[in-house]
mmCIF file of C-alpha atoms in Angstrom:
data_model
loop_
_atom_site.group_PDB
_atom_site.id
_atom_site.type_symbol
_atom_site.label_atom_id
_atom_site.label_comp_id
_atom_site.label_asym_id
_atom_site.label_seq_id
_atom_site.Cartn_x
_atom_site.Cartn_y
_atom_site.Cartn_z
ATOM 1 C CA UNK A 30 14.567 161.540 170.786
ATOM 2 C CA UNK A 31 11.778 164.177 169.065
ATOM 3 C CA UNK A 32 12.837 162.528 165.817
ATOM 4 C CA UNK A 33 12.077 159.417 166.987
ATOM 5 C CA UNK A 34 8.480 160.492 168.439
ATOM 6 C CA UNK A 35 7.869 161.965 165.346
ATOM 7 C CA UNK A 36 8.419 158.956 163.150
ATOM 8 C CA UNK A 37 6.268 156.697 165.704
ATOM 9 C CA UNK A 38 3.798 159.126 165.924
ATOM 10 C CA UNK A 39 3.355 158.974 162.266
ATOM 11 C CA UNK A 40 3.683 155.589 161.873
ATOM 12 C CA UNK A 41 0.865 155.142 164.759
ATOM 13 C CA UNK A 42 -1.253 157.053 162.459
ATOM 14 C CA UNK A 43 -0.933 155.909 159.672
ATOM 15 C CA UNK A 44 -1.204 152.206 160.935
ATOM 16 C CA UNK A 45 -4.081 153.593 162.469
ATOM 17 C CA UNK A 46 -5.712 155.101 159.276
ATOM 18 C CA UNK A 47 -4.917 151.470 157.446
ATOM 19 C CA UNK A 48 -6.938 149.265 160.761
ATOM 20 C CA UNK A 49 -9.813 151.656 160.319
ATOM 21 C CA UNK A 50 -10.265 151.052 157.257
ATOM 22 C CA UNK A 51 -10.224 147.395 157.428
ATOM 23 C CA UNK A 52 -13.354 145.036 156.615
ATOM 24 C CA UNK A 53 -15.033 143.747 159.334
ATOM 25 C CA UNK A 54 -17.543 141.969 157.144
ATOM 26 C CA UNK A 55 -18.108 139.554 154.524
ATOM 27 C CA UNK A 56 -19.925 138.350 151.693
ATOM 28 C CA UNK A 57 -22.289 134.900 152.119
ATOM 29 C CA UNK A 58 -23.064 132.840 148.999
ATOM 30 C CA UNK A 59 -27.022 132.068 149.909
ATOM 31 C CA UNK A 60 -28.752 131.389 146.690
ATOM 32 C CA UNK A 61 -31.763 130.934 148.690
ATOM 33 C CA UNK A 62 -31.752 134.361 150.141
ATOM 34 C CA UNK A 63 -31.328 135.892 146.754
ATOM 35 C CA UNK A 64 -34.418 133.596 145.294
ATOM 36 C CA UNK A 65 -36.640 135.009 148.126
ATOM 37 C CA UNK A 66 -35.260 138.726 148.190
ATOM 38 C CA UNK A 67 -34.383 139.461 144.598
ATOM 39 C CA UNK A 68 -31.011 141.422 146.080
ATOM 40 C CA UNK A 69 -27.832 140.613 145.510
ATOM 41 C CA UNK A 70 -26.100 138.414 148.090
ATOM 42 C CA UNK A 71 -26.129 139.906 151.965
ATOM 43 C CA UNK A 72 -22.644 141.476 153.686
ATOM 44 C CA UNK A 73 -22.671 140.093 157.396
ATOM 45 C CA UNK A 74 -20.621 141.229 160.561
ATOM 46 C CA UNK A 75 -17.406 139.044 161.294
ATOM 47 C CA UNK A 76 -16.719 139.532 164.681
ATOM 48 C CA UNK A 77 -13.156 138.144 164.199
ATOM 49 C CA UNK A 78 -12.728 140.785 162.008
ATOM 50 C CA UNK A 79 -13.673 143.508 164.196
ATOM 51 C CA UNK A 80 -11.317 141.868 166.706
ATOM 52 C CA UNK A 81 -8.651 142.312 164.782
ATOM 53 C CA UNK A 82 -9.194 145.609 163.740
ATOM 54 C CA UNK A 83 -9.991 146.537 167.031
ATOM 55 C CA UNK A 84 -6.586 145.181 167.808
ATOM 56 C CA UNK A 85 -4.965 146.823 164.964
ATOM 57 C CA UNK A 86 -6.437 150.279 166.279
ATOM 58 C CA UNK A 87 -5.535 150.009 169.747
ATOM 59 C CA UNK A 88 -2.185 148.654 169.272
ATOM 60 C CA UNK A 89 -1.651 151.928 166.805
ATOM 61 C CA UNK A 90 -3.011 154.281 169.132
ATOM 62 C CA UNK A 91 -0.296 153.359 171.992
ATOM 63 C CA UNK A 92 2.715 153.850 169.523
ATOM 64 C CA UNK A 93 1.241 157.223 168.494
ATOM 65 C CA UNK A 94 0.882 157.738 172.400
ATOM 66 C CA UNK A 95 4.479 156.960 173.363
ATOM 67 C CA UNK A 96 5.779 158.713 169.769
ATOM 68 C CA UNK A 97 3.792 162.030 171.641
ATOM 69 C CA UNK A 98 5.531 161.447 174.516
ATOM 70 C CA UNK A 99 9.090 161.237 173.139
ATOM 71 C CA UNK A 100 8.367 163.989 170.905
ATOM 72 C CA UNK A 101 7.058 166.129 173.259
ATOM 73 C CA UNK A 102 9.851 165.584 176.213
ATOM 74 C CA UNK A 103 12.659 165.420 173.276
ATOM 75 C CA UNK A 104 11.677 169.112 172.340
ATOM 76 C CA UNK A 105 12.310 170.056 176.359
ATOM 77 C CA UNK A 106 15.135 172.185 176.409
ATOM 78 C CA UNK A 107 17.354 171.950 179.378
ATOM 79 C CA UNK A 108 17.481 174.571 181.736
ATOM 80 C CA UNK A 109 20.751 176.954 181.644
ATOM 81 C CA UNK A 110 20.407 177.721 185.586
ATOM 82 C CA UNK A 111 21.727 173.839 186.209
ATOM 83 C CA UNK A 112 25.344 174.098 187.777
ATOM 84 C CA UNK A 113 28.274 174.153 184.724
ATOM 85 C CA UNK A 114 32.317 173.491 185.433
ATOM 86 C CA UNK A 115 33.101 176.608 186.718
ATOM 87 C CA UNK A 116 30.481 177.621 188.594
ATOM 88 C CA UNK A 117 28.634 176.999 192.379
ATOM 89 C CA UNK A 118 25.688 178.369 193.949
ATOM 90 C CA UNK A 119 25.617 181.879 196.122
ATOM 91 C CA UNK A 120 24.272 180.093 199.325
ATOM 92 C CA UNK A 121 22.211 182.980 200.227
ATOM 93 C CA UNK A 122 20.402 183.376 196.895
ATOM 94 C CA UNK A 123 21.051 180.166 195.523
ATOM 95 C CA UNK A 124 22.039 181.698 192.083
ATOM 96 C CA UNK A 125 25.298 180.832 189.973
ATOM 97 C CA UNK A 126 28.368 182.718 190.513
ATOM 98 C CA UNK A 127 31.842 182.036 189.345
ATOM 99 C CA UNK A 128 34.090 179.394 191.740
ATOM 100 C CA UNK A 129 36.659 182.239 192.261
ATOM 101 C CA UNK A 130 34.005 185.263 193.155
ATOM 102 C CA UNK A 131 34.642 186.440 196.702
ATOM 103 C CA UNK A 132 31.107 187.919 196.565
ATOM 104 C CA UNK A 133 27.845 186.987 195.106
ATOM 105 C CA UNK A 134 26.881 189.598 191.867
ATOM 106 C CA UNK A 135 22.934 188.831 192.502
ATOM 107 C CA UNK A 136 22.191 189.763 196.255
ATOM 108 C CA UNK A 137 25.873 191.060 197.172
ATOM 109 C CA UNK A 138 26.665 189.084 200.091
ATOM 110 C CA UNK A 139 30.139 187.320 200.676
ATOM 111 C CA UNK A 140 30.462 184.136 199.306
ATOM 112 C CA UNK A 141 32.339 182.117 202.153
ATOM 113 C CA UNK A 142 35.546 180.038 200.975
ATOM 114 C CA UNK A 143 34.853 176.443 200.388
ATOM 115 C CA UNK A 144 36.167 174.085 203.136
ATOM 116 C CA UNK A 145 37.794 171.000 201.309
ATOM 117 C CA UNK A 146 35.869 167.688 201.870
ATOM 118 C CA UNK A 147 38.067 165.992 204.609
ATOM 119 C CA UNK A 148 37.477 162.521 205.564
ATOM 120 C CA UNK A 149 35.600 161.814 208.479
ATOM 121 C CA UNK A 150 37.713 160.012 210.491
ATOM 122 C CA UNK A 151 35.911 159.406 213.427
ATOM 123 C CA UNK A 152 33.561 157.574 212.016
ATOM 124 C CA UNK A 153 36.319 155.187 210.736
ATOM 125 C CA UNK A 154 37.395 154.406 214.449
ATOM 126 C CA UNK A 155 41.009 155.925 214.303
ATOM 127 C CA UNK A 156 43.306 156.943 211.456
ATOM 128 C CA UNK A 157 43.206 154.748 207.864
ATOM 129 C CA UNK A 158 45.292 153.980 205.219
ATOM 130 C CA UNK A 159 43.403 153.204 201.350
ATOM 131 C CA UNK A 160 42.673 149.513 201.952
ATOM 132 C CA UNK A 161 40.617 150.413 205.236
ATOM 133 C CA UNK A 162 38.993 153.286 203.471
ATOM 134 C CA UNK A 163 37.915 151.279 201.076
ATOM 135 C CA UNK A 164 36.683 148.583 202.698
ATOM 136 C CA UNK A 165 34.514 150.763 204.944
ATOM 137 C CA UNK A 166 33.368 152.620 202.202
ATOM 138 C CA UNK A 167 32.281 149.466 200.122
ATOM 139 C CA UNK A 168 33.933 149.980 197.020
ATOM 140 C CA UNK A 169 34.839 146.153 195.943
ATOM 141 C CA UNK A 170 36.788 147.336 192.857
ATOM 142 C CA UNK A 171 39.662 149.463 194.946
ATOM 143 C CA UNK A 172 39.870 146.613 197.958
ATOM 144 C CA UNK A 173 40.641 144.131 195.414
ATOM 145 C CA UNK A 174 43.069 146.501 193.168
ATOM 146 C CA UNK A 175 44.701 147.396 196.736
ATOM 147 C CA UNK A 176 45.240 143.925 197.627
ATOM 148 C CA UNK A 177 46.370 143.057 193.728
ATOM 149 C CA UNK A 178 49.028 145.858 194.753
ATOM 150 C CA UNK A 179 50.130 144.010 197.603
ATOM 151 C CA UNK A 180 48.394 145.781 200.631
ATOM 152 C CA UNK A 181 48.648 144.196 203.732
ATOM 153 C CA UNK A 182 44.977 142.208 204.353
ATOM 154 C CA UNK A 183 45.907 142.308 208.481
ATOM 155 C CA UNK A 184 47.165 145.285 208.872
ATOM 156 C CA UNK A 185 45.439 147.443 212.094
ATOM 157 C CA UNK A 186 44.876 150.901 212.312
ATOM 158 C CA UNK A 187 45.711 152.669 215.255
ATOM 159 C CA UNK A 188 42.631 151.141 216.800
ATOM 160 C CA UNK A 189 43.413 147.484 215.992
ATOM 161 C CA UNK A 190 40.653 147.327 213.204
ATOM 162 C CA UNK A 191 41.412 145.684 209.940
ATOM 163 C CA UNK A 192 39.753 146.063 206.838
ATOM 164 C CA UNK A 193 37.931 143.024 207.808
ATOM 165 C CA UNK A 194 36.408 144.499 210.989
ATOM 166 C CA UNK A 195 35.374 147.463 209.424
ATOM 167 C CA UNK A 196 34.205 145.595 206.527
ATOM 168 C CA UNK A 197 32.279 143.326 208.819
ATOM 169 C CA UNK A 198 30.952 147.252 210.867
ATOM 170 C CA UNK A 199 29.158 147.767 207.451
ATOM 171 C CA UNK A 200 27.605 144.633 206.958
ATOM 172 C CA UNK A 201 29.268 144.623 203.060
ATOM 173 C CA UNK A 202 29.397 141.147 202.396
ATOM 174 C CA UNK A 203 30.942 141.294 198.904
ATOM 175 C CA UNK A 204 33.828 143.169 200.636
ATOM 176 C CA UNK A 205 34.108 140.181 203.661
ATOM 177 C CA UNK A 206 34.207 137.863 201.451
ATOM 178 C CA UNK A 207 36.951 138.693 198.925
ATOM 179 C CA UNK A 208 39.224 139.536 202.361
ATOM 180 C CA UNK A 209 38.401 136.366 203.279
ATOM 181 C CA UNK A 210 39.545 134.988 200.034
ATOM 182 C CA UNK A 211 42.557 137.059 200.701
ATOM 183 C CA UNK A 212 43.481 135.828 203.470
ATOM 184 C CA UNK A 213 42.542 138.052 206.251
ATOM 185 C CA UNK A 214 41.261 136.892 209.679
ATOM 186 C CA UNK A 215 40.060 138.378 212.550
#
């Protein structure tokens, strides 16, 4: 990306250097005015000239702007405090430690053990099995590989939801529809 800023920057320039020098006037053939005058024949202002190179200048100016721009955020090193594999936040001090350390090496404190993300079930209204899951979670792609796998569209949890009903809880129409298609009812 800072290669790439440099080259439009340059080329902004230089296209820039080219429009300014431009003529924005002209020559007139008036053999009257050089009978009267005695001087050679007059230059006069084109103002479709200056138009264009006004054009030409601004139009240079933005693609040395945005060649700044990716020159000067391509040269923006990223920061070595973000997160790596391997490592978590102290949640006292908020500074990296190692996943296995038992205690934080910056402010000495305990680090407590991770809990492991469980699903919350509750929320699901009683217990699920993948095609529910997914459908109340609104992920399209696994419904349909589920059902491709030959999941049962009506099956109830231990509530007596299906997929549909919970489908139909979320308001994910994508997901209603292609149970639907599938066959379920309810």
């Amino acid at each position: 990306m800072r290669i790439i800023g440099m080259i439009l920057t340059l080329s902004g320039l230089i296209w820039g250097i080219i429009a300014f020098k431009m003529p924005t006037t002209v020559k007139i053939d008036d053999k009257y005015f050089e009978l009267l005058t005695d001087s050679p024949s007059p230059e006069i202002h084109n103002l479709a000239l200056s138009n264009k190179r006004n054009t030409h200048l601004q139009a240079s100016a933005v693609l040395a702007v945005i060649g700044s721009l990716f020159w000067g955020f391509g040269s923006i090193q990223r920061s070595s405090s973000l997160p790596s594999i391997g490592t978590k936040e102290c949640p006292f001090c908020v500074e990296l430690v190692k996943v296995e350390a038992k205690f934080c090496k910056h402010c000495g404190k305990e680090i407590p053990e991770a809990k492991p993300k469980s699903e919350p079930k509750e929320m699901y209204s009683g217990d699920l099995d993948s095609l529910h899951y997914a459908a109340w979670s609104g992920n399209w792609e696994r419904v349909n590989g589920l059902l491709r796998e030959g999941a049962d569209v009506n099956q109830t949890n231990k509530k007596g939801k299906t997929a549909l009903d919970l489908a139909r809880m979320r308001n994910d129409q994508q997901v209603i529809d292609l149970l639907i298609s599938k066959g379920a009812t309810g």
